[in-house]
CSV table of C-alpha atoms in Angstrom, one decimal:
chain,number,residue,atom,x,y,z
S,971,MET,CA,34.1,-104.9,-170.2
S,972,ALA,CA,33.2,-104.1,-173.8
S,973,LEU,CA,31.6,-100.7,-174.3
S,974,VAL,CA,29.6,-101.5,-177.4
S,975,THR,CA,27.4,-104.4,-178.1
S,976,LEU,CA,28.0,-106.7,-181.2
S,977,ARG,CA,24.6,-105.3,-182.7
S,978,ALA,CA,24.8,-102.4,-185.0
S,979,PRO,CA,22.5,-99.4,-184.4
S,980,SER,CA,19.4,-99.2,-186.4
S,981,THR,CA,18.4,-95.5,-186.3
S,982,LEU,CA,20.0,-92.1,-185.7
S,983,ASP,CA,18.6,-89.0,-183.8
S,984,LEU,CA,19.8,-86.2,-186.0
S,985,PRO,CA,19.2,-82.5,-185.7
S,986,PRO,CA,16.9,-80.8,-188.2
S,987,GLY,CA,18.3,-80.3,-191.7
S,988,PHE,CA,19.7,-83.8,-191.9
S,989,ARG,CA,18.3,-86.9,-193.7
S,990,ALA,CA,19.8,-90.2,-192.8
S,991,VAL,CA,20.5,-92.9,-195.4
S,992,PRO,CA,21.6,-96.1,-193.8
S,993,LEU,CA,23.7,-98.9,-195.6
S,994,ARG,CA,24.3,-102.4,-194.7
S,995,GLU,CA,27.6,-103.2,-192.9
S,996,SER,CA,29.5,-104.0,-196.1
S,997,GLY,CA,28.5,-100.6,-197.6
S,998,ASP,CA,30.8,-97.6,-198.3
S,999,ALA,CA,29.4,-94.4,-197.0
S,1000,PHE,CA,31.9,-92.2,-199.0
S,1001,ALA,CA,31.4,-93.8,-202.3
S,1002,HIS,CA,27.6,-94.0,-201.9
S,1003,ALA,CA,27.3,-90.4,-200.8
S,1004,CYS,CA,29.3,-89.3,-204.0
S,1005,ARG,CA,27.0,-91.4,-206.2
S,1006,ILE,CA,23.8,-89.9,-204.8
S,1007,ALA,CA,25.0,-86.4,-204.0
S,1008,ALA,CA,23.6,-84.7,-207.2
S,1009,GLU,CA,20.2,-86.1,-206.6
S,1010,ASP,CA,19.8,-86.2,-202.9
S,1011,GLY,CA,21.5,-82.8,-202.0
S,1012,ALA,CA,22.8,-81.1,-199.0
S,1013,GLY,CA,22.1,-82.4,-195.5
S,1014,THR,CA,21.9,-86.1,-196.6
S,1015,LEU,CA,24.0,-88.2,-194.1
S,1016,VAL,CA,24.9,-91.7,-195.3
S,1017,TRP,CA,26.0,-94.0,-192.5
S,1018,VAL,CA,27.0,-97.6,-192.4
S,1019,ARG,CA,25.5,-99.9,-189.8
S,1020,ARG,CA,28.6,-101.3,-188.1
S,1021,PHE,CA,29.2,-102.0,-184.5
S,1022,ASP,CA,33.1,-101.5,-184.7
S,1023,LEU,CA,33.3,-98.3,-186.8
S,1024,ALA,CA,31.5,-95.0,-187.0
S,1025,GLU,CA,31.4,-94.6,-190.7
S,1026,PHE,CA,29.4,-91.7,-192.2
S,1027,ALA,CA,29.3,-89.1,-195.0
S,1028,VAL,CA,27.5,-85.8,-195.4
S,1029,ILE,CA,26.6,-84.2,-198.7
S,1030,LEU,CA,27.2,-80.4,-199.1
S,1031,GLU,CA,26.3,-77.8,-201.6
S,1032,PRO,CA,28.8,-75.0,-201.5
S,1033,ASP,CA,28.4,-71.6,-203.0
S,1034,GLN,CA,32.1,-70.9,-203.5
S,1035,PRO,CA,34.6,-71.9,-206.2
S,1036,LEU,CA,36.2,-75.4,-205.5
S,1037,ALA,CA,39.6,-73.9,-204.5
S,1038,GLU,CA,37.9,-72.1,-201.5
S,1039,ALA,CA,34.9,-74.4,-200.9
S,1040,ARG,CA,37.5,-77.3,-200.3
S,1041,LYS,CA,38.2,-75.8,-197.0
S,1042,ALA,CA,34.9,-77.2,-195.7
S,1043,PHE,CA,37.0,-80.3,-195.2
S,1044,PHE,CA,38.4,-78.5,-192.0
S,1045,ILE,CA,34.8,-78.0,-190.8
S,1046,GLY,CA,34.2,-81.7,-191.0
S,1047,MET,CA,37.5,-82.7,-189.3
S,1048,ASN,CA,36.9,-80.2,-186.4
S,1049,ALA,CA,33.4,-81.5,-186.0
S,1050,ALA,CA,34.6,-85.2,-185.9
S,1051,ALA,CA,37.3,-84.2,-183.3
S,1052,ASP,CA,34.8,-82.2,-181.2
S,1053,ALA,CA,32.4,-85.2,-181.2
S,1054,ILE,CA,35.1,-87.5,-179.9
S,1055,ALA,CA,36.4,-84.9,-177.3
S,1056,ALA,CA,32.9,-84.4,-176.0
S,1057,LEU,CA,32.4,-88.0,-175.2
S,1058,CYS,CA,36.0,-88.9,-174.1
S,1059,PRO,CA,37.5,-89.3,-170.6
S,1060,PRO,CA,38.9,-86.1,-169.2
S,1061,GLU,CA,42.6,-85.1,-169.8
S,1062,ARG,CA,42.8,-87.1,-173.1
S,1063,SER,CA,43.7,-85.5,-176.3
S,1064,VAL,CA,42.3,-85.6,-179.9
S,1065,SER,CA,44.8,-84.6,-182.5
S,1066,PHE,CA,45.3,-84.5,-186.3
S,1067,GLY,CA,47.9,-85.8,-188.6
S,1068,PHE,CA,47.9,-83.5,-191.6
S,1069,PRO,CA,45.7,-83.3,-193.4
S,1070,ASP,CA,43.2,-86.2,-192.7
S,1071,ALA,CA,44.3,-88.5,-189.8
S,1072,ILE,CA,42.4,-88.4,-186.5
S,1073,ARG,CA,44.4,-89.6,-183.4
S,1074,PHE,CA,43.3,-90.2,-179.9
S,1075,ASP,CA,46.0,-90.0,-177.3
S,1076,GLY,CA,48.4,-90.6,-180.0
S,1077,GLY,CA,47.0,-93.6,-181.5
S,1078,LEU,CA,45.3,-93.6,-185.0
S,1079,VAL,CA,41.6,-93.9,-184.5
S,1080,GLY,CA,40.2,-92.6,-187.8
S,1081,GLY,CA,40.3,-90.1,-190.6
S,1082,GLY,CA,38.3,-87.9,-193.1
S,1083,ARG,CA,37.9,-87.8,-196.8
S,1084,LEU,CA,36.6,-85.2,-199.2
S,1085,GLY,CA,34.9,-85.7,-202.6
S,1086,TRP,CA,33.7,-83.4,-205.4
S,1087,PRO,CA,32.8,-83.7,-209.1
S,1088,LYS,CA,35.8,-84.9,-211.1
S,1089,ARG,CA,35.3,-82.4,-213.9
S,1090,CYS,CA,34.9,-79.3,-211.7
S,1091,GLY,CA,37.7,-76.7,-212.2
S,1092,GLU,CA,39.4,-74.9,-209.3
S,1093,ASP,CA,37.5,-71.7,-210.2
S,1094,GLU,CA,34.1,-73.3,-210.7
S,1095,VAL,CA,31.5,-73.8,-207.9
S,1096,PRO,CA,31.1,-77.6,-207.4
S,1097,ALA,CA,27.5,-79.0,-207.7
S,1098,TRP,CA,28.2,-81.0,-204.6
S,1099,MET,CA,30.9,-81.9,-202.1
S,1100,VAL,CA,31.1,-84.9,-199.6
S,1101,PHE,CA,32.9,-85.0,-196.3
S,1102,SER,CA,33.2,-88.5,-194.9
S,1103,ALA,CA,34.8,-89.9,-191.8
S,1104,SER,CA,35.5,-93.3,-190.1
S,1105,ILE,CA,36.2,-93.5,-186.5
S,1106,ARG,CA,37.2,-96.9,-184.9
S,1107,VAL,CA,35.1,-97.7,-182.0
S,1108,ALA,CA,36.2,-101.2,-181.5
S,1109,PHE,CA,39.0,-103.6,-182.8
S,1110,SER,CA,37.5,-106.4,-185.0
S,1111,GLY,CA,37.5,-109.9,-183.6
S,1112,LEU,CA,40.7,-110.6,-185.5
S,1113,VAL,CA,42.8,-108.1,-183.6
S,1114,GLU,CA,43.8,-108.5,-179.9
S,1115,PRO,CA,44.4,-105.5,-177.8
S,1116,GLY,CA,48.2,-104.7,-178.0
S,1117,GLN,CA,48.7,-106.2,-181.4
S,1118,ALA,CA,48.3,-102.8,-183.1
S,1119,PRO,CA,50.5,-100.4,-180.9
S,1120,THR,CA,50.1,-97.4,-183.2
S,1121,ALA,CA,46.3,-97.6,-183.5
S,1122,ALA,CA,43.5,-96.9,-181.1
S,1123,ALA,CA,39.9,-97.9,-180.6
S,1124,LEU,CA,37.5,-95.9,-178.6
S,1125,ASP,CA,36.3,-98.8,-176.4
S,1126,GLU,CA,40.0,-99.6,-175.5
S,1127,GLU,CA,40.3,-95.9,-174.4
S,1128,GLY,CA,37.7,-95.5,-171.7
S,1129,PHE,CA,34.7,-94.4,-173.8
S,1130,GLU,CA,32.1,-95.9,-171.5
S,1131,GLY,CA,28.8,-96.6,-173.3
S,1132,VAL,CA,29.8,-94.8,-176.6
S,1133,GLY,CA,28.7,-96.6,-179.9
S,1134,PRO,CA,28.9,-95.5,-183.5
S,1135,SER,CA,25.4,-94.0,-183.6
S,1136,MET,CA,26.2,-91.7,-180.6
S,1137,LEU,CA,29.4,-90.5,-182.4
S,1138,ILE,CA,27.6,-89.8,-185.7
S,1139,GLU,CA,24.8,-87.9,-183.9
S,1140,SER,CA,27.4,-85.9,-181.9
S,1141,PHE,CA,29.2,-85.1,-185.2
S,1142,ALA,CA,26.0,-83.8,-186.8
S,1143,ARG,CA,25.4,-81.4,-184.0
S,1144,PHE,CA,29.0,-80.0,-184.0
S,1145,PHE,CA,28.9,-79.8,-187.7
S,1146,LEU,CA,25.8,-77.6,-187.6
S,1147,ARG,CA,27.4,-75.3,-185.1
S,1148,LEU,CA,30.6,-75.0,-187.0
S,1149,VAL,CA,28.7,-74.2,-190.3
S,1150,ASP,CA,27.0,-71.4,-188.3
S,1151,VAL,CA,30.5,-70.2,-187.2
S,1152,PHE,CA,31.6,-70.2,-190.9
S,1153,GLN,CA,28.6,-68.3,-192.0
S,1154,HIS,CA,29.1,-65.6,-189.5
S,1155,GLN,CA,32.9,-65.4,-189.4
S,1156,GLY,CA,34.3,-67.2,-192.5
S,1157,PHE,CA,36.9,-69.9,-192.4
S,1158,ALA,CA,39.5,-68.1,-190.2
S,1159,PRO,CA,38.3,-69.5,-186.8
S,1160,ILE,CA,37.7,-73.0,-188.4
S,1161,LEU,CA,41.2,-73.1,-189.8
S,1162,ALA,CA,42.8,-71.8,-186.4
S,1163,ASP,CA,41.0,-74.5,-184.4
S,1164,TYR,CA,42.2,-77.2,-186.9
S,1165,VAL,CA,45.7,-76.0,-186.6
S,1166,GLN,CA,45.6,-76.0,-182.8
S,1167,ARG,CA,45.0,-79.9,-183.0
S,1168,LEU,CA,47.7,-80.7,-185.5
S,1169,ALA,CA,50.5,-82.9,-184.1
S,1170,LYS,CA,54.0,-81.4,-184.3
S,1171,ASP,CA,57.0,-83.2,-185.3
S,1172,ARG,CA,59.1,-81.0,-182.9
S,1173,PRO,CA,57.6,-78.9,-180.1
S,1174,GLY,CA,59.2,-75.6,-181.3
S,1175,ASP,CA,57.7,-75.8,-184.9
S,1176,THR,CA,55.2,-73.1,-185.9
S,1177,LEU,CA,52.3,-74.5,-188.0
S,1178,ALA,CA,50.0,-72.5,-190.4
S,1179,LEU,CA,47.9,-73.1,-193.3
S,1180,SER,CA,48.3,-71.4,-196.6
S,1181,PRO,CA,45.3,-69.9,-198.6
S,1182,ALA,CA,45.2,-73.2,-200.5
S,1183,GLY,CA,45.1,-75.3,-197.3
S,1184,ASP,CA,48.8,-76.5,-197.6
S,1185,LEU,CA,50.6,-76.9,-194.2
S,1186,MET,CA,53.5,-74.5,-193.7
S,1187,ILE,CA,56.0,-75.8,-191.0
S,1188,ARG,CA,58.4,-73.2,-189.7
S,1189,PRO,CA,61.1,-74.6,-187.4
S,1190,ALA,CA,62.2,-72.6,-184.4
S,1191,VAL,CA,65.8,-72.7,-185.6
S,1192,GLY,CA,67.9,-74.2,-188.4
S,1193,ASP,CA,65.9,-75.7,-191.3
S,1194,MET,CA,64.0,-73.7,-193.8
S,1195,GLU,CA,60.2,-73.6,-193.9
S,1196,ARG,CA,58.5,-76.8,-195.3
S,1197,ARG,CA,55.2,-77.1,-197.1
S,1198,LEU,CA,53.0,-80.1,-197.1
S,1199,GLY,CA,50.4,-80.3,-199.9
S,1200,PHE,CA,46.7,-80.4,-199.0
S,1201,LEU,CA,45.4,-82.0,-202.1
S,1202,ASP,CA,48.3,-84.6,-202.2
S,1203,GLY,CA,47.3,-85.5,-198.7
S,1204,LEU,CA,43.7,-85.9,-199.6
S,1205,LYS,CA,44.5,-88.1,-202.5
S,1206,ALA,CA,46.9,-90.2,-200.5
S,1207,ALA,CA,44.5,-90.9,-197.6
S,1208,ALA,CA,47.4,-92.4,-195.9
S,1209,TRP,CA,45.3,-93.3,-192.7
S,1210,LEU,CA,42.9,-95.4,-194.7
S,1211,ASP,CA,42.8,-99.2,-195.1
S,1212,ARG,CA,40.9,-99.5,-198.5
S,1213,GLU,CA,40.1,-103.2,-197.9
S,1214,THR,CA,38.3,-102.7,-194.7
S,1215,GLY,CA,37.1,-99.2,-195.2
S,1216,GLY,CA,38.4,-98.2,-191.8
S,1217,PRO,CA,41.6,-96.7,-190.4
S,1218,LYS,CA,44.8,-98.7,-190.6
S,1219,LEU,CA,46.2,-100.9,-187.8
């Protein structure tokens, strides 16, 4: 039985501090949020009325230089993962592919993006930032179950009664909680939680994030430590199908 209807949600029930801006199904939440960020300000949450995809973007107003403020990306990723985990069947895992892919039970289900003003230097405080995520709730009608073995959709994974609006609302609540954690404890617990969800190439690898957000991979034996660039990964957005606006199949 399908777990979502073919009708997109019309409203969101968001916690205080958020203002919802809905877009039609063909909209692009990330691009739209970046366009309006300077005017609309922090707490604006742009979302696309789609039945198959939870696509949303939240505007932030950091008070730190870009090089440090960019770590807000990890707050958004943790909140997205927490939203999925809170609604998923027991004994199923949500993991990350560094830096921006979201996987459920090993299958690609979504990803995150981060935007900021193009002319903002690393040592300057950005006027705004945008965290955006897309999470696949259902495969489109053109894709039959089993045709995309490396991909996942929540309604194929036992998420009974979970639709895009519920995921976005859950994200907003977790995001506020994690912002409170950051305000009282800094980025350290945020980064630690993110690293705990990172998928490892080999079980014995030790993973850590550098001060710049790069991933440091130290093998148990043999090879030397490897570094994967945070900024390079964000720019590549390897999880994203730019034609559909959703995660790749």
